[in-house]
mmCIF file of C-alpha atoms in Angstrom:
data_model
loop_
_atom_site.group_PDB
_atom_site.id
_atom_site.type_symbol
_atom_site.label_atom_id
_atom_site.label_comp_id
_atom_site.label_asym_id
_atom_site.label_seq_id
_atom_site.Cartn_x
_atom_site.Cartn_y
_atom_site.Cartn_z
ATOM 1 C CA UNK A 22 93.279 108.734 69.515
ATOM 2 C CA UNK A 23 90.823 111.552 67.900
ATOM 3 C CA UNK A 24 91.339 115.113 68.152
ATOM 4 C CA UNK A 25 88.853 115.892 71.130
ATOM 5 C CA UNK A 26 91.201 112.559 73.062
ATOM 6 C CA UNK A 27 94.477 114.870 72.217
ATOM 7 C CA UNK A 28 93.002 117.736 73.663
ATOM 8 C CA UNK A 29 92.659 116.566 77.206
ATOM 9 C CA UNK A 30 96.118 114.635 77.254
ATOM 10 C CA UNK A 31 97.044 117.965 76.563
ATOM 11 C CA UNK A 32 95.066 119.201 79.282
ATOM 12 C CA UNK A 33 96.819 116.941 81.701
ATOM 13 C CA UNK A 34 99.288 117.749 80.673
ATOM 14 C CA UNK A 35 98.906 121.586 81.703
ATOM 15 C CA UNK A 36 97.226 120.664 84.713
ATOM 16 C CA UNK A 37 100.707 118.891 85.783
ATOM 17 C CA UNK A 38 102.508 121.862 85.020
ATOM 18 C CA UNK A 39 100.015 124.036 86.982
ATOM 19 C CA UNK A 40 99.980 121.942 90.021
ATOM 20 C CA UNK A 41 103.957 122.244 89.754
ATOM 21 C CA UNK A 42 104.024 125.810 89.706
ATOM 22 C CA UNK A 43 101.119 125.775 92.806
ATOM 23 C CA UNK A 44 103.348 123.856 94.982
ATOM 24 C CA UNK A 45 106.256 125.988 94.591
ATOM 25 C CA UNK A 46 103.985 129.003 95.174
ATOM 26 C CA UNK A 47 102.829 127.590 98.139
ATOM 27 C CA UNK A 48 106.294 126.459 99.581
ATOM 28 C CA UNK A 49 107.805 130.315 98.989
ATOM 29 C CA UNK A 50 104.616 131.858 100.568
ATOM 30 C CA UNK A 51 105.154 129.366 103.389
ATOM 31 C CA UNK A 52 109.034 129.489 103.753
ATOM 32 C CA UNK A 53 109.008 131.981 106.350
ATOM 33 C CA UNK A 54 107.209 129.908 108.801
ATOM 34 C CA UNK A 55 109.002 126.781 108.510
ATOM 35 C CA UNK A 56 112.266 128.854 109.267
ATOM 36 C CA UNK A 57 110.863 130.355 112.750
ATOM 37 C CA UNK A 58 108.081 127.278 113.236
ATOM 38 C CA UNK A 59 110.402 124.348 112.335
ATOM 39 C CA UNK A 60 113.948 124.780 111.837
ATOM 40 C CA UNK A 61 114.427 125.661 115.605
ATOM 41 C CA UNK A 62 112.639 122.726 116.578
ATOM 42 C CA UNK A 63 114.029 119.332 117.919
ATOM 43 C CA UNK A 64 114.286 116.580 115.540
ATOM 44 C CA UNK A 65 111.030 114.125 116.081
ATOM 45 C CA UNK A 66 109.217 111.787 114.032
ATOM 46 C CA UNK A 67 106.866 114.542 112.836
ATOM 47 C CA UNK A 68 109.887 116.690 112.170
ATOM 48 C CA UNK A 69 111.320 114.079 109.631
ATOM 49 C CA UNK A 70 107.555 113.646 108.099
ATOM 50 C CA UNK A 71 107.725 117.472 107.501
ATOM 51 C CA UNK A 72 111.037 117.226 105.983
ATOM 52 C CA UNK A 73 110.168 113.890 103.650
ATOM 53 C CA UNK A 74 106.829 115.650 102.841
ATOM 54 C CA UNK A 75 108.564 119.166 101.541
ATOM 55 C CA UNK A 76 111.918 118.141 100.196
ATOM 56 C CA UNK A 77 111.341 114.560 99.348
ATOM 57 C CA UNK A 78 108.180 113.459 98.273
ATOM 58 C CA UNK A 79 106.764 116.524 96.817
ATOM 59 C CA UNK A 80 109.747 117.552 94.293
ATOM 60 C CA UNK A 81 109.940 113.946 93.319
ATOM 61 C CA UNK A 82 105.936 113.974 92.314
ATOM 62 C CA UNK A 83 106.950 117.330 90.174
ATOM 63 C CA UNK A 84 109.598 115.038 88.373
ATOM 64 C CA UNK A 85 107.562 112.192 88.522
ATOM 65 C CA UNK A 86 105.164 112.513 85.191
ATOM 66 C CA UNK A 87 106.694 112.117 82.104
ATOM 67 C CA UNK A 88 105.252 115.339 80.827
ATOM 68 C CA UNK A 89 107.934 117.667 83.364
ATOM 69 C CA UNK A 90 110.806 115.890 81.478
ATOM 70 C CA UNK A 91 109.218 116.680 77.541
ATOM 71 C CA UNK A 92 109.143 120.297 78.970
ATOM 72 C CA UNK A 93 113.120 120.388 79.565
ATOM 73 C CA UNK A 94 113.869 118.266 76.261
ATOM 74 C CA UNK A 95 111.460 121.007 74.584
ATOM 75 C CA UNK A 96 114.031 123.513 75.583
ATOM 76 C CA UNK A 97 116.690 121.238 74.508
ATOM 77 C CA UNK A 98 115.926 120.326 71.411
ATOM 78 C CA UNK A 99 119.174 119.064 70.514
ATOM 79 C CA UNK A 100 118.906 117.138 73.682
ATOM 80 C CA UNK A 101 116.750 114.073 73.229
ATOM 81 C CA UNK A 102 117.438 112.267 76.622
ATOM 82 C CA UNK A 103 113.908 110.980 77.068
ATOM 83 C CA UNK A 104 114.596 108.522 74.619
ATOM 84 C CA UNK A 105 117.642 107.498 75.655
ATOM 85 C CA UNK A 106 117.760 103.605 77.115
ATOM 86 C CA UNK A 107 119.681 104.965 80.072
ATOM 87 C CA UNK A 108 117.566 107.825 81.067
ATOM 88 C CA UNK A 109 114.358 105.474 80.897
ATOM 89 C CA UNK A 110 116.816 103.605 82.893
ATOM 90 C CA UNK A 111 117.319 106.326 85.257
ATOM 91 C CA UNK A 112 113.159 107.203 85.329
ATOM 92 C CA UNK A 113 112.189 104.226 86.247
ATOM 93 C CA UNK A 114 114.669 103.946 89.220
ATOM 94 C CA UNK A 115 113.357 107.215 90.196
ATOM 95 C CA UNK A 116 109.906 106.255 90.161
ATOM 96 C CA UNK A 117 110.126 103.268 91.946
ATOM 97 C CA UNK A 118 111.871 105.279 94.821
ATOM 98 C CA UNK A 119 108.831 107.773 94.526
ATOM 99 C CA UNK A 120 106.093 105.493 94.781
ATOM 100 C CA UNK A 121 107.977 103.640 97.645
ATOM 101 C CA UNK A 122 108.724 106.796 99.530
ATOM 102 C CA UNK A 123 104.959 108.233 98.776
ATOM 103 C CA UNK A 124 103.932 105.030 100.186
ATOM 104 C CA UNK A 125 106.140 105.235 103.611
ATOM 105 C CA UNK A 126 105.523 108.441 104.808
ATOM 106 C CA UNK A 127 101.982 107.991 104.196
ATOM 107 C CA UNK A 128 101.567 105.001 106.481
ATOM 108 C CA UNK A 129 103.586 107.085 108.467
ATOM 109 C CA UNK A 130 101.032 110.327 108.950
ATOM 110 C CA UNK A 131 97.985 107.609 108.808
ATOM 111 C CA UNK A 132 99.548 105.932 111.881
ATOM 112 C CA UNK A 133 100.235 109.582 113.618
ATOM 113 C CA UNK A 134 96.696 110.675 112.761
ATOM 114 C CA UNK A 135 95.279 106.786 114.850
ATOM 115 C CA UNK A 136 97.348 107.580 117.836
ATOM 116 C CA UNK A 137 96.119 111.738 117.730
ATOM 117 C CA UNK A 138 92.248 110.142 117.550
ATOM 118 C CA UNK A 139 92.601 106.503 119.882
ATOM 119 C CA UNK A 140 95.541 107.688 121.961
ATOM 120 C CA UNK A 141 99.006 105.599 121.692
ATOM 121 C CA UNK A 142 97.725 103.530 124.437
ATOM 122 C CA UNK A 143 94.885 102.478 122.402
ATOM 123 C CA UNK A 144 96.840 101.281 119.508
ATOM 124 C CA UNK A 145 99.066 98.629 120.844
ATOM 125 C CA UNK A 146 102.501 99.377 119.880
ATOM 126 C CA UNK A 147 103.822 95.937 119.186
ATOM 127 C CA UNK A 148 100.936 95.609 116.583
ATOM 128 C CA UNK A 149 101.657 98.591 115.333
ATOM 129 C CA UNK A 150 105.491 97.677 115.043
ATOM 130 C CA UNK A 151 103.878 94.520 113.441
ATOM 131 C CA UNK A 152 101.895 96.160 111.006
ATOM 132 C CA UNK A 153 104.869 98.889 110.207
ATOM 133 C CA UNK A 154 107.429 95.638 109.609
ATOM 134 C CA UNK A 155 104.948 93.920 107.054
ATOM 135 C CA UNK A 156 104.272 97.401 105.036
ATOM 136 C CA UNK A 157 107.861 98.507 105.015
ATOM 137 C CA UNK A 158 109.190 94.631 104.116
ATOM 138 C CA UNK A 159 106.390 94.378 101.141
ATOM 139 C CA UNK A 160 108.068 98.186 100.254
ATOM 140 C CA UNK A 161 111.407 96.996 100.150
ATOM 141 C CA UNK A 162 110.382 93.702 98.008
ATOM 142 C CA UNK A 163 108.637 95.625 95.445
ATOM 143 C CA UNK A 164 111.665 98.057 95.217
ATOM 144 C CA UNK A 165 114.687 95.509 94.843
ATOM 145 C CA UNK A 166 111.765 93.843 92.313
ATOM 146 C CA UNK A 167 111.224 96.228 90.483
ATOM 147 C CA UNK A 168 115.038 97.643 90.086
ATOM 148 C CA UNK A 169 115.612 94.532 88.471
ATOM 149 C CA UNK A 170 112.875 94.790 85.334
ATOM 150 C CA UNK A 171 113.912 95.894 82.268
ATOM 151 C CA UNK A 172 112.894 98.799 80.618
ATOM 152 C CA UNK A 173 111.671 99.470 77.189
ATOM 153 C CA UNK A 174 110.945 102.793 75.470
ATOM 154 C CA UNK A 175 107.397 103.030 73.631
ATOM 155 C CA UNK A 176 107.701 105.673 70.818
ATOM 156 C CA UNK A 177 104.030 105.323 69.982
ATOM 157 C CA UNK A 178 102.425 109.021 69.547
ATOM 158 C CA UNK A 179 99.499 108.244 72.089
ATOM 159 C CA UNK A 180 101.152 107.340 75.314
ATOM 160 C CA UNK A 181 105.197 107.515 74.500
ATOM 161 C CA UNK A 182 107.393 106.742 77.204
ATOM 162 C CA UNK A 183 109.377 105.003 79.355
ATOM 163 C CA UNK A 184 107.938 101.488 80.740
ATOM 164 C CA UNK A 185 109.155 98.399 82.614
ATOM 165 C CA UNK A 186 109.257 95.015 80.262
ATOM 166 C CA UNK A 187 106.941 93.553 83.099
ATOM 167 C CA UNK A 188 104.928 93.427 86.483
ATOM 168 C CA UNK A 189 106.720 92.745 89.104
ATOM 169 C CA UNK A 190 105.246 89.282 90.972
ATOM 170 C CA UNK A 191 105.324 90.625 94.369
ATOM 171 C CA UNK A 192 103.330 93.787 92.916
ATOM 172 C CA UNK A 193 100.298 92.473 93.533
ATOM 173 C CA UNK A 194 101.374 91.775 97.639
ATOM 174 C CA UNK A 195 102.460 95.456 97.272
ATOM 175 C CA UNK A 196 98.692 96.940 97.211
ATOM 176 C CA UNK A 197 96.979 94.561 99.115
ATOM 177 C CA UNK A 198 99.083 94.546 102.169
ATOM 178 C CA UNK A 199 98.461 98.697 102.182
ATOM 179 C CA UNK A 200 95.012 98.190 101.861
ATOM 180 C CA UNK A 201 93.782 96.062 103.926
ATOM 181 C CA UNK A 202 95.699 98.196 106.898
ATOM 182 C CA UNK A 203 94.372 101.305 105.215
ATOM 183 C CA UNK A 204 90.959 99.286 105.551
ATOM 184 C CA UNK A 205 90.998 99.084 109.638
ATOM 185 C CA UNK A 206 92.206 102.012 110.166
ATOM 186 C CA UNK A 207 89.473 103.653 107.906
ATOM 187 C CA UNK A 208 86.875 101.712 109.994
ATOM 188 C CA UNK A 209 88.425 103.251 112.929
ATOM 189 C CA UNK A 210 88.239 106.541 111.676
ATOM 190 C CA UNK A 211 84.791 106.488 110.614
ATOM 191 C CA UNK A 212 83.537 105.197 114.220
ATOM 192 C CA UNK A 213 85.350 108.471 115.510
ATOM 193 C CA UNK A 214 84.328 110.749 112.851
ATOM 194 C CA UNK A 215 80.558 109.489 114.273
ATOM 195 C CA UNK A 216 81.495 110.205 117.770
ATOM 196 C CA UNK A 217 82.359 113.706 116.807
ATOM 197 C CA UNK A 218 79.179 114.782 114.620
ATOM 198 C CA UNK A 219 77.452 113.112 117.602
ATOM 199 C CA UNK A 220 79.379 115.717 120.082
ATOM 200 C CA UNK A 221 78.643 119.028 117.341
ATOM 201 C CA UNK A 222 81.532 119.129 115.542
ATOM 202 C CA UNK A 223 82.255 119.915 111.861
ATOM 203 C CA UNK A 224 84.512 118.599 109.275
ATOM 204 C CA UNK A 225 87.376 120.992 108.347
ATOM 205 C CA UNK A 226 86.497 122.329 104.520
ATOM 206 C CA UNK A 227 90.209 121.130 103.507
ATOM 207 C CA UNK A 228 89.588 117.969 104.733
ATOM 208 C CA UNK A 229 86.273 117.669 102.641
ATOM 209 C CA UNK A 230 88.050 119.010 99.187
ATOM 210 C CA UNK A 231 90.667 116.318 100.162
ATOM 211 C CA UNK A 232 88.168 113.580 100.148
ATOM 212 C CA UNK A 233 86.734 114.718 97.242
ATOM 213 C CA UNK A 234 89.463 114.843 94.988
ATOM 214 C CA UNK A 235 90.389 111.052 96.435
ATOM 215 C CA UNK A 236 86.552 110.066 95.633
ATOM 216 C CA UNK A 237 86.965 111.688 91.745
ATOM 217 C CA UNK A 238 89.939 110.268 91.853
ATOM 218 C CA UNK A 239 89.075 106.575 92.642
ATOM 219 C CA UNK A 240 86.023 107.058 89.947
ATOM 220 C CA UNK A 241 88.097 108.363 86.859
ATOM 221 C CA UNK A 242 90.352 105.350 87.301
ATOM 222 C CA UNK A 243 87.377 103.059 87.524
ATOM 223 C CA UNK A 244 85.110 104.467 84.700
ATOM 224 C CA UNK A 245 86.922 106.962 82.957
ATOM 225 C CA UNK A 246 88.932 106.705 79.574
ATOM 226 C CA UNK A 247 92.439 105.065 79.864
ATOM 227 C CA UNK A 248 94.131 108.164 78.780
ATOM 228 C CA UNK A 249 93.039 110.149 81.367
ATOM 229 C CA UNK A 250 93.274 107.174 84.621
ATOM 230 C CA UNK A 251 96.069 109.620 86.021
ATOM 231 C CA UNK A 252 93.709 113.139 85.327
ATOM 232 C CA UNK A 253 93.269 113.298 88.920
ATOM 233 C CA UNK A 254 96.123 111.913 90.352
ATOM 234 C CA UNK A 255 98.604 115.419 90.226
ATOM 235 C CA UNK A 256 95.600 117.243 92.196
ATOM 236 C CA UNK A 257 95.350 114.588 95.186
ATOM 237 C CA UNK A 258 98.982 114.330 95.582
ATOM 238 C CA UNK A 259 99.488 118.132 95.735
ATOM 239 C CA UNK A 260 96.748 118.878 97.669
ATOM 240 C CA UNK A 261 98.055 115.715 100.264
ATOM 241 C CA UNK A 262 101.592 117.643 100.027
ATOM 242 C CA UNK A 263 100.541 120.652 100.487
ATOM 243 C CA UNK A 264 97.974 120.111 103.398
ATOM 244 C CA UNK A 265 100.296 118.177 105.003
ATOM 245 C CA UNK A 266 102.894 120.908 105.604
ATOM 246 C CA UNK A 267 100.392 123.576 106.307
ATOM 247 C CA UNK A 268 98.940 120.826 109.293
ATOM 248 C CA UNK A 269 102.557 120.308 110.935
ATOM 249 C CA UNK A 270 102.878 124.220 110.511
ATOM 250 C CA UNK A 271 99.800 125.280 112.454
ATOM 251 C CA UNK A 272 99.819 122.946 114.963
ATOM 252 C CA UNK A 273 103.228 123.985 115.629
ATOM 253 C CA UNK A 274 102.447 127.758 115.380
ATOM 254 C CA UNK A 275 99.957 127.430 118.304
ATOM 255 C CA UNK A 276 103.212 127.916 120.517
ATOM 256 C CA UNK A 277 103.572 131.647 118.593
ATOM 257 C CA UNK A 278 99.771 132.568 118.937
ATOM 258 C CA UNK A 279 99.878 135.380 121.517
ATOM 259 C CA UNK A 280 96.241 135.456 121.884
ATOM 260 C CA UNK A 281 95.725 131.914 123.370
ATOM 261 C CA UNK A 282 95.445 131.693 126.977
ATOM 262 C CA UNK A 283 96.646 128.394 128.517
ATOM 263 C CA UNK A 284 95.121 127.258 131.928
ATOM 264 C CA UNK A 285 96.463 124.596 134.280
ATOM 265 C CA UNK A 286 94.788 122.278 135.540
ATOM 266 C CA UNK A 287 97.078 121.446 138.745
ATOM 267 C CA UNK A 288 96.430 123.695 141.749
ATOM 268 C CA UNK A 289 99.918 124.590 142.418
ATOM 269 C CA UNK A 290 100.570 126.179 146.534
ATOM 270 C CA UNK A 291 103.695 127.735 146.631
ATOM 271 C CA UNK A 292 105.177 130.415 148.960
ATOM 272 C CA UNK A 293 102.450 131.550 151.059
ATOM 273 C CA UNK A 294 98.897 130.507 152.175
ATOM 274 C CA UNK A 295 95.815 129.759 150.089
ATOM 275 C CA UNK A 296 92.719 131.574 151.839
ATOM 276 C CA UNK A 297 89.449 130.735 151.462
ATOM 277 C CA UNK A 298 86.872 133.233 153.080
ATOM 278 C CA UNK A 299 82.986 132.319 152.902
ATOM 279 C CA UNK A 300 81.033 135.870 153.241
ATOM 280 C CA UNK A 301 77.282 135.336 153.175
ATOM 281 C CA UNK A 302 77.611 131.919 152.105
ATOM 282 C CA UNK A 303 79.798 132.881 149.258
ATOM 283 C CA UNK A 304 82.967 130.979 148.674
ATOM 284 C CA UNK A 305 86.132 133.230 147.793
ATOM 285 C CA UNK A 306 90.216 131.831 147.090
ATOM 286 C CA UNK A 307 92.778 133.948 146.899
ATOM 287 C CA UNK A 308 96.789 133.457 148.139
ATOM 288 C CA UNK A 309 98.883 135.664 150.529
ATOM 289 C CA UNK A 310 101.900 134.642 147.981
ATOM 290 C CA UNK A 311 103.452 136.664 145.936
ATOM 291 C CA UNK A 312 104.955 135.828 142.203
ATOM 292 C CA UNK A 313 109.044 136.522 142.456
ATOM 293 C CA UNK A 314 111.415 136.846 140.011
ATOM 294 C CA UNK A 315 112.606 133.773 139.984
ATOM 295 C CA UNK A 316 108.688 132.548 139.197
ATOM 296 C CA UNK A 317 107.872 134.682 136.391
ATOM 297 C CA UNK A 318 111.328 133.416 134.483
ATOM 298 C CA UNK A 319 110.235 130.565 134.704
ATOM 299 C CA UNK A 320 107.049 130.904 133.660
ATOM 300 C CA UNK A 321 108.009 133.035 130.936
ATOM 301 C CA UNK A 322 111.308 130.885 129.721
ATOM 302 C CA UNK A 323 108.539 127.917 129.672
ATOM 303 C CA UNK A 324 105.867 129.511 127.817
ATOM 304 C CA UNK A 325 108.717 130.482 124.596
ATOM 305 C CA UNK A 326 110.014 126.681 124.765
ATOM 306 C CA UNK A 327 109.471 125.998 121.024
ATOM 307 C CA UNK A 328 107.623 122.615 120.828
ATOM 308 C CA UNK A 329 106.587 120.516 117.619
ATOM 309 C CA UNK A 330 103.432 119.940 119.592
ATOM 310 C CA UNK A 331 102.281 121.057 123.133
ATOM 311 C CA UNK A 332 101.492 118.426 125.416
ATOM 312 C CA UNK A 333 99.406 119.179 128.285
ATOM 313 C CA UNK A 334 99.688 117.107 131.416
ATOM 314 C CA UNK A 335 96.444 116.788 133.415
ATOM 315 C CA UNK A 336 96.507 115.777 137.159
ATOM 316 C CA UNK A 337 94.432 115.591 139.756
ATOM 317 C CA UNK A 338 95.363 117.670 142.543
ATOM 318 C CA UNK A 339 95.635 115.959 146.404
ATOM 319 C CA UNK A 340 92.907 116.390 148.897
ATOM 320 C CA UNK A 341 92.837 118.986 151.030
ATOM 321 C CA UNK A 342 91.474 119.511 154.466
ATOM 322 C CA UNK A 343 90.129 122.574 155.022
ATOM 323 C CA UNK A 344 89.317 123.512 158.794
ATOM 324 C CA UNK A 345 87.252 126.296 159.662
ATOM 325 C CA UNK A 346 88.214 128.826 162.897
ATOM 326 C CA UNK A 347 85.669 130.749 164.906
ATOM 327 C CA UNK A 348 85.958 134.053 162.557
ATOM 328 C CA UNK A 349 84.430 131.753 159.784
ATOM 329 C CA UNK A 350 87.585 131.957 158.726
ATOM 330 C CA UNK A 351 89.294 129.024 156.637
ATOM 331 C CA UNK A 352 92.758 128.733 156.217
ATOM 332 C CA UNK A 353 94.826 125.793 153.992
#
């Protein structure tokens, strides 16, 4: 490996590190919401997505590159546990329970995301209990597979490390299965997004850096150096991390937004009658009720009911006959 090769595997190296440090920025600048937004919130699946994504998945991709582990021994010199058969031991296990958890709670938010575009109706459940059995089973495969590899340590100075002694069989059932899943549902998603540039709508600009750090990704893999196949990698996963807390934060902090203004769609009669007066051929409605007290708590104890996502109910309301009197007068 020449010099100018050295310099960017130091670069990832860095860049690793950074995108560490940026997702613990972003979870203390964020902390305050999750304690008001989602710690007083029922548990649901999203809930549990939230927690996996903050406190599961995202420390373990901080931990996962060998590079956050040659910073500790660095400050251990004495220390050298990253060459030690049982901490490659230990790694490995670790990053077999990353890549399977990664994997989960991704098919997981892919799966919300189809029933939030097609409605759960749509999407039959029992294939999607079909499709969620095969993933999870191929998951659970690869794991007990690859907990029983052996490990070697490589102490060569261009990619040292901790490695299995083989490929697991089942690995290659492990990405194909995903994929071909990931494939329909990525058909379904572009005949939507279509629908929606057809109606005048817009792509969120997170959404677009998302899809092009998955794109730069896929390409630096394909055509790029070996050395630096994982260059983009960090970036996609923290950005995914990230995104995906600040998502299940805002949607939830539309229940906090005082300056939204939520109409029903149900004409409700209560208490009194609904008048309708035509003047001039105009059409008026108004109500001899009154609001009580017992109304407005209601109202107003409904309207603070913390929810991980509001769900509106739309119905249509009855017919109603409407007779008119002499006066031109019509009463309901």
């Amino acid at each position: 490996m020449g010099d100018g090769a050295a310099q960017l595997e130091g670069f990832i190296t860095e860049a690793t590190q950074g995108h560490a440090v940026e997702w613990v920025g972003d979870h203390l600048i964020t902390l305050d919401q999750e304690i008001d937004r989602m710690w007083i919130t029922k548990w649901s699946i999203p809930k549990v997505l939230f927690v996996l994504n903050r406190y599961l998945a995202s420390p373990m991709l901080m931990c996962a590159g060998l590079e956050t582990f040659d910073l500790i021994a660095a400050q251990l010199p004495l220390c050298d546990f990253y060459q030690l058969q049982s901490f490659c031991v230990f790694y490995l296990r670790w990053l077999t329970w990353t890549i399977w958890t990664q994997q989960t709670v991704v098919e997981a938010i892919l799966l919300c995301r189809l029933w939030a575009l097609f409605g759960f109706q749509r999407v039959s459940p029992s294939l999607t209990r079909l499709r969620s059995a095969g993933v999870i089973a191929v998951l659970v495969l690869t794991l007990i597979d690859y907990i029983g590899e052996s490990v070697t340590i490589v102490d060569a100075q261009g990619l040292p490390g901790c490695y299995a002694a083989s490929v697991p069989k089942i690995i290659a059932g492990y990405w194909i299965t995903p994929v071909i899943i990931e494939f329909v549902m990525f058909i379904m998603t572009i005949i939507k997004t279509f629908r929606w540039i057809s109606w005048g709508g817009g792509a969120p600009p997170t959404l677009i850096l998302l899809a092009l750090l998955l794109l730069a990704n896929l390409f630096v893999f394909e055509f790029g150096p070996p050395f630096l196949s994982s260059l983009m990698i960090t970036p996609s996963n923290t950005a995914g991390c990230i995104a995906g807390s600040r998502m299940l934060l805002n949607i939830l902090g539309i229940n906090y937004n005082d300056d939204l203004t939520y109409a029903d769609t149900e004409l409700e009669f209560v208490q009194g009658r609904t008048v309708v007066t035509t003047t001039g051929g105009i059409t008026t409605f108004g109500s001899t009720a009154e609001p009580t007290s017992e109304t407005l708590a209601s109202s107003e104890s409904t309207s603070k009911e913390p929810m991980l996502f509001p769900i509106l109910e739309h119905s249509d309301p009855e017919p109603v006959d409407i007779t008119p009197n002499p006066a031109g007068r019509f009463e309901v």
